Amino acid sequence: MKFNNITKAKNWDGLVVIPFELKKEGIQLPEPWKNQILPKTLFSGKKDSQFILSLPKSTLLLLGCGENPTYDSIKTSYRRITAKNSHLVEKDLHLVFPENWTDDLKEAALLGLQIGTYNLGHYKQKKEHEKDWSKTVVTILSDSKNAKVLLDRATKIAAAQLEAMKLVDLPSNEVTPEYLGKWAQKAGKASGFSVKVLDRKAAEKEKLHAFLAVAQGSHREPQFIIMQYKPKKSTKHLGLVGKGVTFDTGGLNLKTQGMVHMKCDMGGAATVLATMQLIAELKIPVQVTAIVPCVENSVDNQAFLPSDVIQSYSGKTIEIIDTDAEGRLILADALAYMTKNYAPDSIIDFATLTGSSLMTFGSEYAALFTKDNKLSDLIQNQGRIINEKSWALPLDDAYAKEIDSDIADIKNFHGKPYAGAITAAKFLEAFTDKHSSWAHLDIAGMAFGDSEFAKTKHATAFGVHLMLKLMENL
Ligand code: BES
Ligand code: ZN
Ligand code: ZN
């Protein structure tokens, strides 16, 4: 897609997209179609409605935005244009923005339009249904002085989200830990952050025992990815951690349900990797250290066993009750490594950690755990604006006894069918060295799910935009 930004259209050939809020008395088209009659029985601006008017040289696509358009509703309306109405776009696409629209709504439209170009058919031989968007010229008609800045920002957010989506949607025989390691190296060079990747041998040297215990049942080389973004000026230092299980078979406690979806178990990793790209591209003035532990949780004769007691980077010993509770093990080492070696002001981890969070919240809210009330408010408030919502659950110490072990310092699962997301969060907390500003987001229901844009579950890029908004408001 090529974008132009002008205040007055030279011509209107092609597709013209005009959004309307709900008007009871019927709507009036802007210039130069002011004299077109549009009965309100046909189009009133009702939310999620569309009306297509075919004129000699241009096609008008009227978008119904309802009474109070939100960031998310506008993003979805514009995503539909490129995802579902691509046949209406030949070469030129004109965007008319209403005068009363805030910059946020314009950003949402520009973002949705670009996200809608995503095509899930990564491995299809025949590309006939795939549109070549590189030929499309998008003209934005806006008097807004900072339209250029808006467009640049929306384009960079879209690029990062599209990367995150692709990383999650590609299967585990493509997106291996090594694939993610290479992705980080490449993105670091292109966008401007440093990357260090520890393989199995280097991780052994660093004593990342819990991370390696999960990796030992797979022939895939594990990768412990460490990234650092250091802008010239920064007041805050943020630590990000993302769960990178490229496939979760459950290990010897083999999954009996839903295994087919477990390519999404590196959703937290994708969020953190894409966030690094985005903040470096936008030159955000916050220092960020990110750790993404990547493994495949599989089964062979080397695999770790239920009842094994393993060591960890922190020094704490862990009794393995269930090999399917593997995410918390690799995160334990990543969190301990972060607090010991980098000591950021705040740490946020993203992980597709428990079925329990999915059962609790479905795909509306991520489960948020933190004892830092300010950070909690910030994550929830910023998330609400862009529909990347989270809801706080307790990190109450009363739950800690559930994961006490007789044989070791802690066990990785309490073995009970309740409080799964909370006990998992308490397990992670034990490896944060009592950091006063740590937040955990369990995104098992958020990273991957159903939507109107595909037949199967697919990636959402949850968290990428949220982390940008958080850093802009730290
Ligand atoms: N990767 C799963 C959690 C998950 C479930 C992610 C559904 C995405 C969608 C995690 O590693 C897991 O297996 N959790 C178990 C833990 C249990 C065995 C202690 C769970 O939640 O059932
Ligand atoms: Zn698991
Ligand atoms: Zn998992």
Coordinates of C-alpha atoms and ligand atoms in Angstrom, one line a residue:
M1 CA 0.0 0.0 0.0
K2 CA 1.2 3.5 -0.8
F3 CA -0.2 6.4 1.2
N4 CA -0.7 10.0 0.1
N5 CA -1.9 12.6 2.4
I6 CA -3.7 15.6 0.9
T7 CA -6.4 18.1 1.9
K8 CA -8.2 18.4 -1.4
A9 CA -8.9 15.5 -3.7
K10 CA -7.7 16.0 -7.3
N11 CA -10.2 13.4 -8.5
W12 CA -12.4 10.8 -7.0
D13 CA -11.8 7.9 -9.3
G14 CA -11.8 4.6 -7.5
L15 CA -13.1 3.6 -4.1
V16 CA -14.1 6.3 -1.7
V17 CA -14.7 5.4 1.9
I18 CA -17.0 7.7 3.9
P19 CA -17.8 6.9 7.5
F20 CA -21.1 8.0 9.1
E21 CA -22.3 8.1 12.6
L22 CA -25.9 7.1 13.2
K23 CA -28.3 9.9 12.1
K24 CA -32.0 9.5 12.8
E25 CA -33.0 12.2 10.3
G26 CA -31.0 10.5 7.6
I27 CA -27.5 11.2 6.3
Q28 CA -26.2 13.7 3.8
L29 CA -23.2 12.9 1.6
P30 CA -20.4 15.5 1.6
E31 CA -19.2 17.4 -1.4
P32 CA -19.1 16.6 -4.3
W33 CA -22.0 14.2 -4.0
K34 CA -24.2 16.5 -2.0
N35 CA -27.1 16.1 -4.4
Q36 CA -27.2 12.3 -4.2
I37 CA -30.4 11.2 -2.5
L38 CA -30.0 8.5 0.1
P39 CA -33.2 7.2 1.7
K40 CA -32.6 6.6 5.4
T41 CA -34.3 3.3 5.0
L42 CA -31.3 2.1 3.0
F43 CA -28.6 3.6 5.1
S44 CA -28.7 5.4 8.4
G45 CA -25.1 5.0 9.7
K46 CA -26.1 2.1 11.9
K47 CA -23.1 0.3 13.5
D48 CA -21.5 -2.3 11.3
S49 CA -23.7 -1.5 8.3
Q50 CA -22.3 -0.7 4.9
F51 CA -23.8 0.8 1.8
I52 CA -22.2 0.7 -1.6
L53 CA -23.1 3.3 -4.3
S54 CA -21.8 2.7 -7.7
L55 CA -21.2 6.0 -9.7
P56 CA -19.7 6.4 -13.2
K57 CA -16.1 6.9 -12.0
S58 CA -16.1 6.2 -8.4
T59 CA -17.6 3.7 -6.0
L60 CA -18.7 5.1 -2.6
L61 CA -18.4 2.8 0.4
L62 CA -20.5 4.3 3.2
L63 CA -19.5 2.9 6.6
G64 CA -22.0 2.8 9.4
C65 CA -20.2 3.6 12.6
G66 CA -23.1 3.8 15.0
E67 CA -23.7 6.2 17.8
N68 CA -20.5 6.3 19.7
P69 CA -17.7 5.0 17.5
T70 CA -14.8 3.6 19.6
Y71 CA -11.2 2.9 18.7
D72 CA -12.0 -0.8 18.3
S73 CA -15.2 -0.4 16.3
I74 CA -13.5 1.9 13.8
K75 CA -10.5 -0.4 13.5
T76 CA -12.8 -3.3 12.8
S77 CA -14.9 -1.4 10.2
Y78 CA -11.8 -0.4 8.3
R79 CA -10.3 -3.9 8.6
R80 CA -13.4 -5.2 6.9
I81 CA -12.7 -3.1 3.8
T82 CA -9.3 -4.7 3.0
A83 CA -10.2 -8.1 4.5
K84 CA -13.7 -8.5 2.9
N85 CA -14.3 -5.8 0.3
S86 CA -11.0 -6.0 -1.5
H87 CA -12.8 -6.6 -4.8
L88 CA -14.0 -3.0 -4.6
V89 CA -10.4 -1.7 -4.7
E90 CA -8.8 -1.4 -8.0
K91 CA -6.0 1.0 -7.6
D92 CA -7.1 4.1 -5.9
L93 CA -8.6 4.2 -2.4
H94 CA -9.7 7.5 -0.9
L95 CA -10.3 7.9 2.8
V96 CA -12.5 10.8 3.9
F97 CA -12.3 11.5 7.7
P98 CA -15.1 13.5 9.4
E99 CA -14.0 16.8 10.9
N100 CA -15.1 15.7 14.4
W101 CA -12.9 12.6 14.5
T102 CA -10.1 12.6 17.0
D103 CA -6.6 11.6 16.0
D104 CA -7.2 8.3 17.8
L105 CA -10.1 7.4 15.6
K106 CA -8.1 8.3 12.5
E107 CA -5.3 6.1 13.7
A108 CA -7.7 3.3 14.3
A109 CA -9.0 3.5 10.7
L110 CA -5.5 3.6 9.3
L111 CA -4.5 0.6 11.5
G112 CA -7.5 -1.5 10.7
L113 CA -7.1 -0.9 7.0
Q114 CA -3.6 -2.3 7.1
I115 CA -4.3 -5.2 9.4
G116 CA -7.1 -6.2 7.0
T117 CA -4.5 -7.0 4.3
Y118 CA -3.2 -10.0 6.4
N119 CA -3.7 -13.3 4.6
L120 CA -3.8 -16.5 6.6
G121 CA -3.0 -18.6 3.5
H122 CA 0.7 -18.6 4.1
Y123 CA 1.2 -22.0 2.4
K124 CA -1.4 -21.9 -0.3
Q125 CA 0.0 -22.8 -3.7
K126 CA -2.6 -20.8 -5.6
K127 CA -2.4 -17.2 -4.7
E128 CA -5.4 -16.1 -6.9
H129 CA -7.4 -14.9 -4.0
E130 CA -4.5 -13.0 -2.6
K131 CA -4.6 -9.3 -3.4
D132 CA -1.4 -7.5 -4.3
W133 CA -1.8 -4.5 -2.1
S134 CA 1.5 -2.9 -3.2
K135 CA -0.3 -1.4 -6.2
T136 CA -3.0 0.3 -4.1
V137 CA -2.6 4.0 -3.6
V138 CA -4.4 5.3 -0.5
T139 CA -5.3 8.9 -0.4
I140 CA -6.1 10.4 3.0
L141 CA -8.2 13.6 2.9
S142 CA -7.6 15.3 6.1
D143 CA -6.9 18.9 7.2
S144 CA -5.2 17.5 10.3
K145 CA -1.7 19.0 10.6
N146 CA -0.2 15.9 12.0
A147 CA -1.8 13.4 9.5
K148 CA 1.7 12.4 8.4
V149 CA 2.8 11.6 12.0
L150 CA -0.5 9.7 12.5
L151 CA 0.0 7.7 9.3
D152 CA 3.6 6.8 10.2
R153 CA 2.6 5.7 13.7
A154 CA -0.4 3.6 12.4
T155 CA 1.8 2.0 9.8
K156 CA 4.5 1.0 12.3
I157 CA 1.9 -0.4 14.7
A158 CA 0.3 -2.4 11.9
A159 CA 3.7 -3.7 10.7
A160 CA 4.6 -4.9 14.2
Q161 CA 1.1 -6.5 14.7
L162 CA 1.3 -8.2 11.4
E163 CA 4.7 -9.7 12.4
A164 CA 3.3 -10.9 15.7
M165 CA 0.3 -12.4 13.9
K166 CA 2.5 -14.2 11.4
L167 CA 4.8 -15.6 14.1
V168 CA 1.8 -17.1 16.0
D169 CA -0.1 -18.4 12.9
L170 CA 2.9 -20.1 11.2
P171 CA 3.1 -23.7 12.5
S172 CA 5.7 -25.1 14.8
N173 CA 7.7 -26.9 12.1
E174 CA 8.4 -23.4 10.7
V175 CA 8.5 -21.2 13.8
T176 CA 11.0 -23.2 15.9
P177 CA 13.0 -21.6 18.8
E178 CA 15.8 -21.1 16.2
Y179 CA 13.4 -19.3 13.9
L180 CA 12.5 -16.9 16.7
G181 CA 16.2 -16.4 17.6
K182 CA 16.9 -15.5 14.0
W183 CA 13.9 -13.3 13.8
A184 CA 15.1 -11.3 16.8
Q185 CA 18.6 -10.9 15.3
K186 CA 17.2 -9.6 12.1
A187 CA 14.7 -7.3 13.7
G188 CA 17.3 -6.0 16.1
K189 CA 19.6 -5.0 13.1
A190 CA 16.8 -3.5 11.1
S191 CA 15.0 -1.5 13.9
G192 CA 17.8 -0.7 16.3
F193 CA 18.1 -2.9 19.4
S194 CA 20.8 -5.4 20.5
V195 CA 20.2 -9.1 20.6
K196 CA 22.0 -12.0 22.4
V197 CA 20.9 -15.5 21.9
L198 CA 21.9 -18.4 24.3
D199 CA 21.7 -21.9 22.8
R200 CA 21.6 -25.1 24.8
K201 CA 25.3 -25.0 25.6
A202 CA 25.4 -21.3 26.5
A203 CA 22.2 -21.8 28.7
E204 CA 23.9 -24.6 30.5
K205 CA 26.8 -22.4 31.2
E206 CA 24.4 -19.7 32.6
K207 CA 22.7 -22.4 34.8
L208 CA 19.3 -21.9 33.2
H209 CA 18.3 -25.3 34.6
A210 CA 14.5 -25.0 34.6
F211 CA 14.5 -23.6 31.0
L212 CA 16.7 -26.5 29.9
A213 CA 14.6 -29.1 31.7
V214 CA 11.6 -28.3 29.4
A215 CA 13.9 -28.2 26.3
Q216 CA 15.4 -31.6 27.0
G217 CA 12.6 -33.6 25.5
S218 CA 12.9 -32.0 22.0
H219 CA 15.6 -32.1 19.4
R220 CA 15.0 -28.4 18.7
E221 CA 17.8 -26.3 19.9
P222 CA 16.4 -24.0 22.7
Q223 CA 17.0 -20.3 22.4
F224 CA 17.1 -17.9 25.4
I225 CA 16.8 -14.5 23.6
I226 CA 17.9 -11.4 25.4
M227 CA 17.2 -8.0 23.8
Q228 CA 18.1 -4.5 24.8
Y229 CA 16.8 -1.2 23.5
K230 CA 18.6 1.8 24.9
P231 CA 17.4 5.2 23.6
K232 CA 19.7 8.2 24.1
K233 CA 17.4 9.7 26.7
S234 CA 15.3 7.6 29.0
T235 CA 13.9 8.1 32.5
K236 CA 12.5 4.6 33.0
H237 CA 13.8 1.0 32.5
L238 CA 11.2 -1.6 31.7
G239 CA 11.7 -5.4 31.6
L240 CA 9.6 -7.5 29.3
V241 CA 9.4 -11.3 29.3
G242 CA 7.4 -13.5 26.9
K243 CA 6.7 -17.2 27.0
G244 CA 8.1 -18.8 23.8
V245 CA 6.9 -22.4 23.8
T246 CA 6.9 -23.0 20.0
F247 CA 4.7 -26.1 20.5
D248 CA 3.2 -27.5 23.7
T249 CA 2.5 -31.2 23.5
G250 CA 2.2 -31.3 27.3
G251 CA 5.4 -33.4 27.5
L252 CA 4.9 -36.8 29.0
N253 CA 1.7 -35.5 30.6
L254 CA 0.6 -35.5 27.0
K255 CA -2.3 -33.2 26.2
T256 CA -5.6 -35.0 25.5
Q257 CA -7.5 -31.9 24.4
G258 CA -6.8 -28.9 22.2
M259 CA -3.2 -29.9 21.3
V260 CA -3.8 -28.7 17.7
H261 CA -3.9 -25.1 18.9
M262 CA -0.6 -25.3 20.8
K263 CA 1.4 -23.5 18.1
C264 CA 0.0 -20.4 19.8
D265 CA 2.0 -21.2 22.9
M266 CA 4.7 -18.7 21.9
G267 CA 2.1 -15.9 21.8
G268 CA 3.8 -14.1 24.7
A269 CA 7.1 -14.3 22.8
A270 CA 5.5 -12.9 19.7
T271 CA 4.1 -10.0 21.7
V272 CA 7.4 -9.1 23.2
L273 CA 9.4 -9.5 20.0
A274 CA 7.0 -7.4 18.0
T275 CA 6.9 -4.8 20.8
M276 CA 10.7 -4.5 20.6
Q277 CA 10.4 -3.8 16.8
L278 CA 7.7 -1.3 17.4
I279 CA 9.3 0.8 20.1
A280 CA 12.6 0.9 18.4
E281 CA 11.0 2.0 15.1
L282 CA 9.1 4.7 17.0
K283 CA 12.1 5.6 19.1
I284 CA 10.2 5.5 22.3
P285 CA 12.2 7.2 25.1
V286 CA 12.0 4.2 27.5
Q287 CA 14.9 1.8 28.1
V288 CA 13.7 -1.8 27.6
T289 CA 15.3 -5.1 28.3
A290 CA 13.4 -8.1 27.1
I291 CA 13.9 -11.8 27.7
V292 CA 12.2 -14.4 25.5
P293 CA 12.9 -18.0 26.5
C294 CA 12.1 -20.3 23.5
V295 CA 11.7 -24.1 23.7
E296 CA 9.5 -26.8 22.3
N297 CA 7.8 -28.9 24.9
S298 CA 7.9 -32.4 23.4
V299 CA 8.5 -36.0 24.2
D300 CA 11.4 -38.3 23.7
N301 CA 13.5 -40.6 25.9
Q302 CA 15.3 -37.5 27.3
A303 CA 12.1 -35.7 28.3
F304 CA 11.8 -34.6 31.9
L305 CA 9.5 -36.7 34.1
P306 CA 6.6 -36.0 36.5
S307 CA 8.2 -36.3 40.0
D308 CA 11.6 -35.1 38.8
V309 CA 13.2 -32.4 40.9
I310 CA 15.0 -29.9 38.9
Q311 CA 17.3 -26.9 39.7
S312 CA 16.6 -23.4 38.5
Y313 CA 18.6 -20.2 37.8
S314 CA 17.3 -18.7 41.0
G315 CA 18.7 -21.5 43.1
K316 CA 15.3 -22.8 44.1
T317 CA 14.6 -26.4 43.5
I318 CA 11.3 -27.4 41.7
E319 CA 9.3 -30.6 42.0
I320 CA 7.7 -31.4 38.7
I321 CA 4.1 -32.5 39.2
D322 CA 3.0 -32.0 35.6
T323 CA 5.2 -31.6 32.6
D324 CA 2.3 -29.7 30.9
A325 CA 2.9 -26.8 33.4
E326 CA 6.1 -26.0 31.4
G327 CA 5.6 -22.3 30.7
R328 CA 6.1 -21.3 34.3
L329 CA 9.4 -23.2 34.4
I330 CA 11.0 -21.3 31.5
L331 CA 9.5 -18.1 32.8
A332 CA 10.9 -18.8 36.3
D333 CA 14.4 -18.7 34.8
A334 CA 13.7 -15.7 32.6
L335 CA 12.2 -13.7 35.5
A336 CA 15.1 -14.6 37.8
Y337 CA 17.6 -13.8 35.1
M338 CA 15.9 -10.4 34.5
T339 CA 15.9 -9.4 38.2
K340 CA 19.4 -10.6 38.9
N341 CA 21.2 -9.2 35.9
Y342 CA 19.2 -6.2 34.7
A343 CA 17.1 -4.9 37.7
P344 CA 14.5 -2.9 35.6
D345 CA 12.1 -0.5 37.4
S346 CA 9.1 -2.6 36.3
I347 CA 8.8 -6.1 34.8
I348 CA 5.8 -7.2 32.7
D349 CA 5.5 -10.8 31.4
F350 CA 3.2 -12.1 28.7
A351 CA 2.3 -15.8 28.7
T352 CA -0.3 -18.2 27.3
L353 CA 0.0 -19.8 30.7
T354 CA -3.2 -21.5 31.8
G355 CA -6.4 -23.0 30.4
S356 CA -7.8 -21.6 33.6
S357 CA -7.6 -18.0 32.4
L358 CA -9.2 -19.0 29.2
M359 CA -12.0 -20.7 31.0
T360 CA -12.5 -17.7 33.3
F361 CA -12.4 -14.8 30.8
G362 CA -12.9 -16.4 27.4
S363 CA -11.3 -14.1 24.9
E364 CA -12.4 -10.7 26.3
Y365 CA -9.9 -10.1 29.1
A366 CA -6.4 -11.2 29.9
A367 CA -5.8 -12.2 33.5
L368 CA -3.7 -9.6 35.2
F369 CA -1.6 -10.2 38.3
T370 CA 0.3 -7.5 40.1
K371 CA 0.8 -6.0 43.5
D372 CA 1.7 -2.6 41.9
N373 CA -1.6 -0.7 41.9
K374 CA -0.3 2.1 39.7
L375 CA 1.0 -0.4 37.1
S376 CA -2.3 -2.3 37.3
D377 CA -4.4 0.8 36.6
L378 CA -2.1 1.8 33.7
I379 CA -2.4 -1.6 32.0
Q380 CA -6.1 -1.7 32.5
N381 CA -6.9 1.9 31.5
Q382 CA -4.7 1.9 28.4
G383 CA -6.0 -1.5 27.4
R384 CA -9.6 -0.3 27.6
I385 CA -8.9 2.4 25.1
I386 CA -7.7 0.0 22.4
N387 CA -9.8 -3.0 23.4
E388 CA -6.8 -5.0 24.8
K389 CA -8.5 -5.5 28.1
S390 CA -7.3 -7.1 31.3
W391 CA -8.9 -7.8 34.6
A392 CA -6.9 -8.1 37.9
L393 CA -7.0 -11.3 39.9
P394 CA -5.5 -11.7 43.4
L395 CA -1.8 -12.5 44.1
D396 CA -2.9 -13.3 47.6
D397 CA -0.2 -15.0 49.6
A398 CA -2.9 -17.4 50.9
Y399 CA -2.5 -19.3 47.6
A400 CA 1.2 -19.8 48.0
K401 CA 0.8 -22.8 50.3
E402 CA -0.9 -24.6 47.4
I403 CA 2.5 -25.0 45.6
D404 CA 4.6 -25.9 48.7
S405 CA 6.5 -29.1 48.0
D406 CA 7.6 -31.7 50.6
I407 CA 10.7 -32.7 48.6
A408 CA 11.7 -29.4 47.0
D409 CA 11.4 -25.7 47.5
I410 CA 8.3 -25.4 45.3
K411 CA 6.2 -27.6 43.0
N412 CA 5.0 -26.6 39.5
F413 CA 1.4 -27.5 40.0
H414 CA -1.0 -28.0 43.0
G415 CA -2.8 -30.9 41.2
K416 CA -6.2 -29.4 41.8
P417 CA -8.9 -28.4 39.3
Y418 CA -9.3 -24.8 40.7
A419 CA -7.4 -21.5 40.9
G420 CA -5.2 -22.6 38.1
A421 CA -4.3 -19.1 36.8
I422 CA -3.7 -17.8 40.3
T423 CA -1.5 -20.6 41.5
A424 CA 0.5 -20.3 38.2
A425 CA 1.0 -16.6 38.9
K426 CA 2.1 -17.4 42.5
F427 CA 4.6 -19.8 41.1
L428 CA 6.1 -17.1 38.9
E429 CA 6.1 -14.6 41.7
A430 CA 8.5 -16.9 43.6
F431 CA 11.1 -16.2 41.0
T432 CA 10.8 -12.4 40.8
D433 CA 13.0 -11.8 43.9
K434 CA 10.0 -9.9 45.4
H435 CA 10.3 -7.2 42.8
S436 CA 7.9 -4.4 43.8
S437 CA 6.7 -3.7 40.3
W438 CA 6.1 -6.9 38.5
A439 CA 3.0 -7.7 36.4
H440 CA 2.0 -10.9 34.8
L441 CA -0.5 -11.1 32.0
D442 CA -2.0 -14.6 31.3
I443 CA -3.0 -14.3 27.7
A444 CA -4.1 -17.9 27.0
G445 CA -7.5 -16.7 25.9
M446 CA -6.3 -13.6 24.1
A447 CA -3.3 -14.4 21.8
F448 CA -5.2 -16.8 19.5
G449 CA -8.9 -17.0 18.9
D450 CA -12.0 -16.9 16.7
S451 CA -13.1 -13.8 14.9
E452 CA -15.2 -12.8 11.9
F453 CA -12.0 -12.7 9.8
A454 CA -11.2 -16.4 9.5
K455 CA -12.7 -19.8 9.7
T456 CA -10.2 -21.1 12.2
K457 CA -8.6 -19.7 15.4
H458 CA -5.9 -17.2 14.5
A459 CA -3.4 -14.8 16.0
T460 CA -4.5 -11.4 17.5
A461 CA -1.2 -9.6 18.3
F462 CA -2.6 -8.9 21.7
G463 CA -0.3 -6.8 23.9
V464 CA 1.9 -5.1 21.2
H465 CA -0.2 -1.9 21.0
L466 CA -0.9 -2.1 24.8
M467 CA 2.9 -2.1 25.6
L468 CA 3.4 0.9 23.3
K469 CA 0.6 2.8 25.0
L470 CA 1.9 1.8 28.4
M471 CA 5.4 3.1 27.6
E472 CA 4.0 6.3 26.3
N473 CA 2.2 6.8 29.6
L474 CA 4.8 5.6 32.1
Ligands
BES1 N1 0.0 -23.7 27.1 C1 -0.9 -24.2 28.1 C2 -2.0 -23.2 28.4 C3 -2.9 -22.8 27.3 C4 -4.2 -23.4 27.3 C5 -2.6 -21.9 26.4 C6 -5.1 -23.1 26.3 C7 -3.5 -21.6 25.4 C8 -4.8 -22.1 25.3 C9 -0.1 -24.5 29.4 O1 1.3 -24.8 29.2 C10 -0.7 -25.6 30.0 O2 -0.7 -26.7 29.5 N2 -1.4 -25.4 31.2 C11 -2.0 -26.4 31.9 C12 -1.4 -26.4 33.3 C13 -1.8 -27.5 34.1 C14 -1.3 -28.8 33.6 C15 -1.1 -27.3 35.5 C16 -3.5 -26.0 32.0 O3 -3.8 -24.8 32.2 O4 -4.3 -26.9 31.9
ZN2 ZN 1.5 -26.9 28.9
ZN3 ZN 2.2 -24.1 27.5

